[in-house]
C-alpha cells in the first residue's frame, strides 16, 4: 500500500471516530496527516464537507505552503494555514482541530488568563508525564477571524513535536508524532476539560451545605 | 433516479442521523424537503411515526396547501403548516423541526426576551458569517397549541432562504437552501445552545470563589 | 408468524433500543408485553440478564399470577408482580420499567411531595393531550424493598390503559396499549425529567446575574 | 474452545462495550480475566493500546507475578500489579479499571473523607444487597504515581471476591467472580456516581427558591 493511501486510511479512521462523538458539528473542525518530508506533503480536510460521511473527497494533498499538489476542484480547509505551521515548525505527523462544547466553555472561562493548568490528574500520564503531582497547561489564544493572523498567533506556541493550543470559543488544535498520539492527547485534553467543568458545577454546592444528606 | 426518490433518500439520511442523536423523543419533530417548484411539491414527515425506524411510510408528498398529492392512508404531520410557510415564502429546499432538551431550556430562559443573541463564537461561521465578533440571533415565539395560529406567528420570521425560529418549550425549526445547509445550521444552533447552558452552569461558581483550587 | 413470536420480536426491539441508551445499567430494569387475553399470558424479562445482549432467554411467558406457562430454568424478573398489576387491572399491552439517572434524581427531589407536575411543554402532546397549557403529572411512590408491598402501593395508581409511576430512587414504570405507545410515553417522560433538571441547573445563575455577558 | 480463548473473548466483549461508552479516553484503563488457578494465569491489557480497536494484541497472558507466560513483544499494562493483588488475594475472576469524568469528580470531592457512602438507592441491589435502606460504600485511596506503592495501598481493600476501590483522580477498579459480575458492579457504581453529581448540581437551586415555577 502506498504511503499516501496508508495515511489517508489512518486519517479517515480518526475522522470517523471523532465524527461519531459529534465533534464536527456544523462542518466545524479539520484534520491533517503528513505523507512525506521531502517534499513536505500532507493530507488535509477539504473545505465544508459533512465529516460524518466517508467519501474520496474528504481530504486533499497539499504542500508546505498549503497549495494543492494535484489539480482538483476541492478546496483545502480555510484553516490549513494552522496545519502548515505544525508541519513546517516541528516533526509532528498529525494535527487535529475540533470544536466541543466543553473546550469552548473552558476557553471562555480562562481566556483572559491566557491558559489553564491541570495537576494531580492520572490522565496526565497520557501525555507521557509520569511524575507525581505533574502539571500540564494549555495556552488559550485570541480567536482572530483573519486566518493568517490566527495562524501567526498560533505559531508562537508550536515548538515541539507534540502540543496543543486552545483558541478562544473556537476549539482545540492538538498535534503529535502520529495520528495515534494526536488522538490520545486530544482525548486526554477533552477528559480534563469535562472533568474540570463537572467539578465546577457541583463544588460550590458542597461548600454551602453543611451536610450532604444523600 | 427520479427527483422524488433522490430527495426522499436525502431526507431519510438526515432523519436517520438526527434520530441517532435521540432528537425525536416521543415521536416529536418533523422534516420536509422540496421536490419541485412548479407545481410546489414537498415531502413531509407522516404523522406519529417512530423516527428511529426507516420505512417507506416515513414521508408523503404534499402540495403548497399541505394536501396529499396522491391518495394515501398516511396523514401529514400536524405541523405541516409551518413547512408550507417556508416553501411558500422563500426558496428554501429543506426544513427541519426538532425538540432537544437544550433548545427547550434556552427557549424557556429567554422566551420573555423574545430572542437570544450569540456573538464571538467561531461556530457562527457555519451560518456563512465571517466577520470578527459577528452576532447571530434567533427569535423565540409563543407556542400556540392551535397550529394555524402558531404557523401565522411563525410566518413573521420566515423571510429569507435560510433561517431559524425557536418555539417556546417546543423546539427549533431551521430551514436552508438544501438539506445539507439546514442540517449544518441546526447543528450550529444546538452547539450554541449547549455551550451557553454549560457556561451558565459553571459561571457563577467561578465568580463566587476567589480561587479555584483544582 | 405466531402472536407469541410477533410480540417477542416487538419487545426485543424495544429492549435493544433502550439498552443502546444505557437505560439498563447493572442489569436493572425489566419489560413485558401481553400475548393473549384469554388466558392472560405475557412475556416478561428473565431475571438478572445483561439487557445489552440479545438471546432467546431474554423473556419468558407467564400467566396472570406471574407463573411460568412452560417449564423452564429461567426465572421471571423479581418485579414481575408490578407487571401483573398492569395486565390484571387494565387493558394495557406493554409495560416498561427503567432506571435512569434523571428519573432517579427527579424522584428524590420531589419524592416528599409525592408527585411532579409539568405544564406548557409541547412534548405533552405525546400523551395525547392537545390543550394549550395542558398539565401532566406523575405520582412518586415509596420504594418498598419488599416487592409485594411495592406492587401493592403501585397498584393504587394503575387505573387506566396508559399511565406511569415513579418509584423513589428506583426508576419509572410506564405502560400503554402497545409497545409503541409505552415507548413513546417513556421517551416523553424522560425528556421532561431531563428538561426540568437542566433548567434547574442554570436557573438560579440567571437570577443572580443582572446581565449575562456571552 | 479452550479456556484461554473463551476468557479472551469474554474480556474482549467487555472491552468493546466499555470502549463504546468512551470509558478508555487517552488509552487509559485496563482489564483482566483469570484463565487458570493452578498455575495462576490471567489475561491483562497490553500497555498503551487504543482500546476502541479489536486486535489480537489487546491482551497477554501473565502469571501471578505479572510476568508474561510466553515470549512476546507486548508489555503488560503498567498497572498489572493491581490486578495481581486481586487474583492473589481473592477468588475473583475478572477485574476492570476505568477512568470516567464522574468517577474522577466523585473521587476528588470525597477524597479527603476517604470514602463515599450511598444508601436508599434501588441500584444497590445490583451488588446483591436486598435490604431496605441498604448502604454501600467505596473507599477512596491516594493516587501514588509509583505503581508498587499504589498497589500496596490498594491491597488493603482487596479482601473479598467482589469489591471496588476509587483511586483519587485516577478512576475505579472493580472486581468480581466473573466478567459479568464485574461489569454489572461497574455499571452500578457509575450510575451511583452520576446520580449523586446530578443531584448536587440542582439541589441548592431548589433550596434557594421558594417556588419552582416550571
XYZ file of N, CA, C and O in Angstrom, chain A residues 101-185:
340
model
N -18.305 21.501 22.951
C -18.925 22.426 23.890
C -17.971 22.659 25.058
O -17.737 23.807 25.465
N -17.381 21.575 25.573
C -16.548 21.721 26.759
C -15.253 22.485 26.483
O -14.835 23.310 27.300
N -14.598 22.241 25.336
C -13.368 23.002 25.121
C -13.669 24.477 24.848
O -12.888 25.356 25.218
N -14.835 24.759 24.281
C -15.236 26.155 24.098
C -15.523 26.842 25.434
O -15.113 27.981 25.656
N -16.198 26.145 26.335
C -16.509 26.753 27.635
C -15.223 26.998 28.427
O -15.029 28.071 29.010
N -14.323 26.022 28.426
C -13.039 26.203 29.119
C -12.295 27.417 28.540
O -11.763 28.256 29.280
N -12.285 27.531 27.224
C -11.539 28.626 26.583
C -12.138 29.987 26.930
O -11.430 30.987 27.003
N -13.454 30.017 27.169
C -14.099 31.265 27.551
C -13.829 31.597 29.020
O -13.531 32.735 29.369
N -13.913 30.568 29.875
C -13.714 30.799 31.311
C -12.303 31.273 31.631
O -12.102 32.088 32.524
N -11.316 30.726 30.918
C -9.920 31.014 31.236
C -9.207 31.796 30.136
O -7.985 31.912 30.147
N -9.985 32.303 29.188
C -9.392 33.043 28.079
C -8.612 34.262 28.528
O -7.521 34.539 28.027
N -9.165 34.980 29.501
C -8.463 36.177 29.976
C -7.141 35.817 30.655
O -6.168 36.562 30.571
N -7.128 34.673 31.321
C -5.901 34.231 31.995
C -4.858 33.756 30.983
O -3.671 33.691 31.270
N -5.314 33.398 29.788
C -4.376 33.005 28.737
C -3.919 31.567 28.790
O -3.180 31.102 27.909
N -4.380 30.829 29.791
C -4.011 29.412 29.884
C -4.822 28.753 30.986
O -5.430 29.426 31.816
N -4.835 27.428 30.976
C -5.396 26.690 32.103
C -4.400 25.601 32.469
O -3.785 24.986 31.595
N -4.231 25.411 33.779
C -3.261 24.443 34.296
C -4.012 23.303 34.989
O -4.944 23.555 35.745
N -3.618 22.080 34.702
C -4.187 20.916 35.398
C -3.085 20.211 36.160
O -1.959 20.097 35.664
N -3.398 19.748 37.335
C -2.406 18.933 38.050
C -3.079 17.809 38.827
O -4.297 17.823 39.012
N -2.263 16.850 39.248
C -2.735 15.731 40.071
C -3.863 14.951 39.411
O -4.767 14.478 40.082
N -3.815 14.833 38.097
C -4.798 14.029 37.371
C -4.059 12.862 36.705
O -3.126 13.085 35.946
N -4.501 11.653 36.988
C -3.849 10.478 36.423
C -3.765 10.537 34.898
O -2.784 10.114 34.290
N -4.803 11.107 34.273
C -4.857 11.119 32.801
C -3.680 11.904 32.202
O -3.376 11.757 31.013
N -3.007 12.686 33.019
C -1.827 13.428 32.542
C -0.750 12.464 32.034
O 0.050 12.807 31.160
N -0.778 11.226 32.524
C 0.185 10.227 32.018
C 0.030 9.992 30.516
O 0.969 9.538 29.857
N -1.165 10.286 29.986
C -1.379 10.131 28.539
C -0.432 11.033 27.742
O -0.148 10.771 26.574
N 0.063 12.093 28.392
C 0.993 12.997 27.722
C 2.445 12.551 27.908
O 3.380 13.271 27.567
N 2.620 11.374 28.503
C 3.966 10.856 28.695
C 4.656 11.437 29.918
O 5.870 11.350 30.062
N 3.861 12.018 30.826
C 4.415 12.629 32.039
C 4.036 11.740 33.221
O 2.857 11.529 33.486
N 5.020 11.209 33.893
C 4.754 10.193 34.906
C 5.044 10.639 36.331
O 4.903 9.860 37.273
N 5.470 11.896 36.531
C 5.772 12.332 37.900
C 4.493 12.499 38.720
O 3.451 12.855 38.195
N 4.627 12.292 40.014
C 3.509 12.547 40.922
C 3.265 14.056 40.925
O 4.198 14.849 40.863
N 2.006 14.427 41.030
C 1.641 15.854 41.050
C 2.155 16.613 39.829
O 2.448 17.816 39.911
N 2.270 15.905 38.722
C 2.691 16.567 37.486
C 1.649 17.611 37.086
O 0.459 17.469 37.370
N 2.124 18.658 36.456
C 1.245 19.705 35.947
C 1.292 19.702 34.429
O 2.327 19.394 33.833
N 0.190 20.097 33.821
C 0.208 20.305 32.379
C -0.648 21.520 32.093
O -1.669 21.746 32.742
N -0.201 22.341 31.153
C -1.009 23.520 30.850
C -1.180 23.675 29.346
O -0.389 23.160 28.551
N -2.227 24.371 28.987
C -2.522 24.620 27.585
C -2.766 26.112 27.420
O -3.533 26.708 28.198
N -2.103 26.741 26.438
C -2.337 28.161 26.212
C -3.702 28.385 25.551
O -4.197 27.520 24.815
N -4.299 29.537 25.825
C -5.571 29.918 25.199
C -5.317 31.220 24.442
O -4.962 32.234 25.054
N -5.482 31.174 23.138
C -5.154 32.355 22.334
C -6.415 33.045 21.817
O -7.504 32.465 21.790
N -6.244 34.288 21.409
C -7.348 35.081 20.868
C -7.774 34.511 19.516
O -6.937 34.089 18.727
N -9.074 34.528 19.273
C -9.583 33.966 18.024
C -9.701 35.028 16.931
O -10.780 35.572 16.683
N -8.594 35.306 16.255
C -8.646 36.232 15.119
C -9.515 35.634 14.012
O -9.325 34.481 13.626
N -10.465 36.386 13.510
C -11.277 35.898 12.397
C -10.402 35.780 11.144
O -10.607 34.901 10.315
N -9.440 36.647 11.054
C -8.494 36.613 9.934
C -7.525 35.436 10.127
O -6.753 35.418 11.089
N -7.584 34.466 9.232
C -6.834 33.215 9.436
C -5.320 33.440 9.470
O -4.645 32.869 10.336
N -4.735 34.253 8.578
C -3.289 34.474 8.693
C -2.891 35.050 10.059
O -1.880 34.641 10.637
N -3.692 35.959 10.603
C -3.400 36.497 11.937
C -3.504 35.397 12.982
O -2.677 35.304 13.900
N -4.521 34.565 12.839
C -4.699 33.470 13.792
C -3.517 32.498 13.707
O -2.970 32.067 14.723
N -3.136 32.164 12.474
C -2.025 31.226 12.276
C -0.738 31.796 12.855
O 0.083 31.067 13.431
N -0.555 33.097 12.721
C 0.639 33.733 13.264
C 0.663 33.648 14.790
O 1.656 33.257 15.400
N -0.473 33.976 15.400
C -0.571 33.885 16.862
C -0.361 32.442 17.318
O 0.374 32.172 18.276
N -0.984 31.543 16.609
C -0.874 30.104 16.905
C 0.574 29.637 16.847
O 1.037 28.852 17.686
N 1.312 30.136 15.853
C 2.672 29.651 15.598
C 3.609 29.876 16.790
O 4.585 29.141 16.959
N 3.300 30.878 17.623
C 4.163 31.126 18.791
C 4.171 29.963 19.769
O 5.063 29.834 20.593
N 3.153 29.134 19.683
C 3.038 28.022 20.632
C 3.392 26.679 20.004
O 3.262 25.644 20.636
N 3.803 26.725 18.757
C 4.156 25.488 18.055
C 5.668 25.336 18.091
O 6.387 25.922 17.277
N 6.131 24.598 19.081
C 7.576 24.489 19.262
C 8.072 23.054 19.295
O 9.195 22.761 18.931
N 7.227 22.154 19.753
C 7.662 20.762 19.879
C 6.816 19.842 18.999
O 5.819 20.268 18.432
N 7.246 18.576 18.938
C 6.569 17.644 18.036
C 5.182 17.237 18.522
O 4.386 16.685 17.767
N 4.922 17.481 19.790
C 3.562 17.276 20.292
C 3.164 18.529 21.046
O 4.003 19.168 21.686
N 1.908 18.881 20.984
C 1.474 20.085 21.670
C -0.001 20.326 21.442
O -0.678 19.554 20.736
N -0.507 21.383 22.059
C -1.928 21.707 21.945
C -2.154 23.174 22.266
O -1.452 23.736 23.109
N -3.104 23.754 21.589
C -3.478 25.148 21.806
C -5.000 25.241 21.793
O -5.659 24.602 20.959
N -5.550 26.008 22.743
C -6.982 26.311 22.722
C -7.165 27.679 22.073
O -6.461 28.627 22.430
N -8.103 27.766 21.152
C -8.429 29.048 20.545
C -9.769 29.468 21.153
O -10.714 28.686 21.177
N -9.824 30.690 21.646
C -10.998 31.108 22.421
C -12.308 30.975 21.641
O -12.459 31.555 20.564
N -13.223 30.234 22.210
C -14.522 29.988 21.575
C -14.397 29.450 20.157
O -15.235 29.721 19.297
N -13.372 28.693 19.949
C -13.120 28.184 18.611
C -12.733 26.707 18.612
O -12.933 25.999 17.632
N -12.168 26.237 19.698
C -11.806 24.833 19.731
C -10.345 24.606 20.028
O -9.597 25.536 20.320
N -9.951 23.346 19.964
C -8.593 22.945 20.306
C -7.884 22.453 19.052
O -8.513 21.883 18.153
N -6.580 22.706 18.976
C -5.737 22.059 17.965
C -4.670 21.269 18.702
O -3.997 21.798 19.582
N -4.590 19.990 18.372
C -3.647 19.079 19.021
C -2.795 18.438 17.942
O -3.322 18.027 16.905
N -1.502 18.366 18.145
C -0.654 17.678 17.179
C 0.266 16.697 17.904
O 0.526 16.846 19.111
N 0.711 15.691 17.164
C 1.579 14.678 17.755
C 2.365 13.974 16.664
O 2.146 14.217 15.474
N 3.267 13.104 17.091
C 4.137 12.449 16.111
C 3.361 11.571 15.147
O 3.720 11.429 13.989
N 2.291 10.972 15.664
C 1.457 10.092 14.834
C -0.015 10.432 15.066
O -0.361 11.144 16.018
N -0.869 9.880 14.227
C -2.309 10.056 14.411
C -2.728 9.460 15.753
O -3.568 10.020 16.467
N -2.141 8.333 16.089
C -2.429 7.681 17.375
C -2.124 8.629 18.535
O -2.937 8.805 19.446
N -0.955 9.237 18.510
C -0.566 10.170 19.578
C -1.481 11.394 19.626
O -1.899 11.821 20.701
N -1.748 11.958 18.474
C -2.578 13.165 18.444
C -3.962 12.875 19.021
O -4.501 13.652 19.810
N -4.529 11.740 18.623
C -5.860 11.387 19.138
C -5.816 11.095 20.641
O -6.715 11.489 21.392
N -4.776 10.411 21.077
C -4.634 10.116 22.507
C -4.590 11.417 23.316
O -5.277 11.561 24.333
N -3.815 12.368 22.853
C -3.708 13.645 23.562
C -5.025 14.414 23.509
O -5.454 15.021 24.493
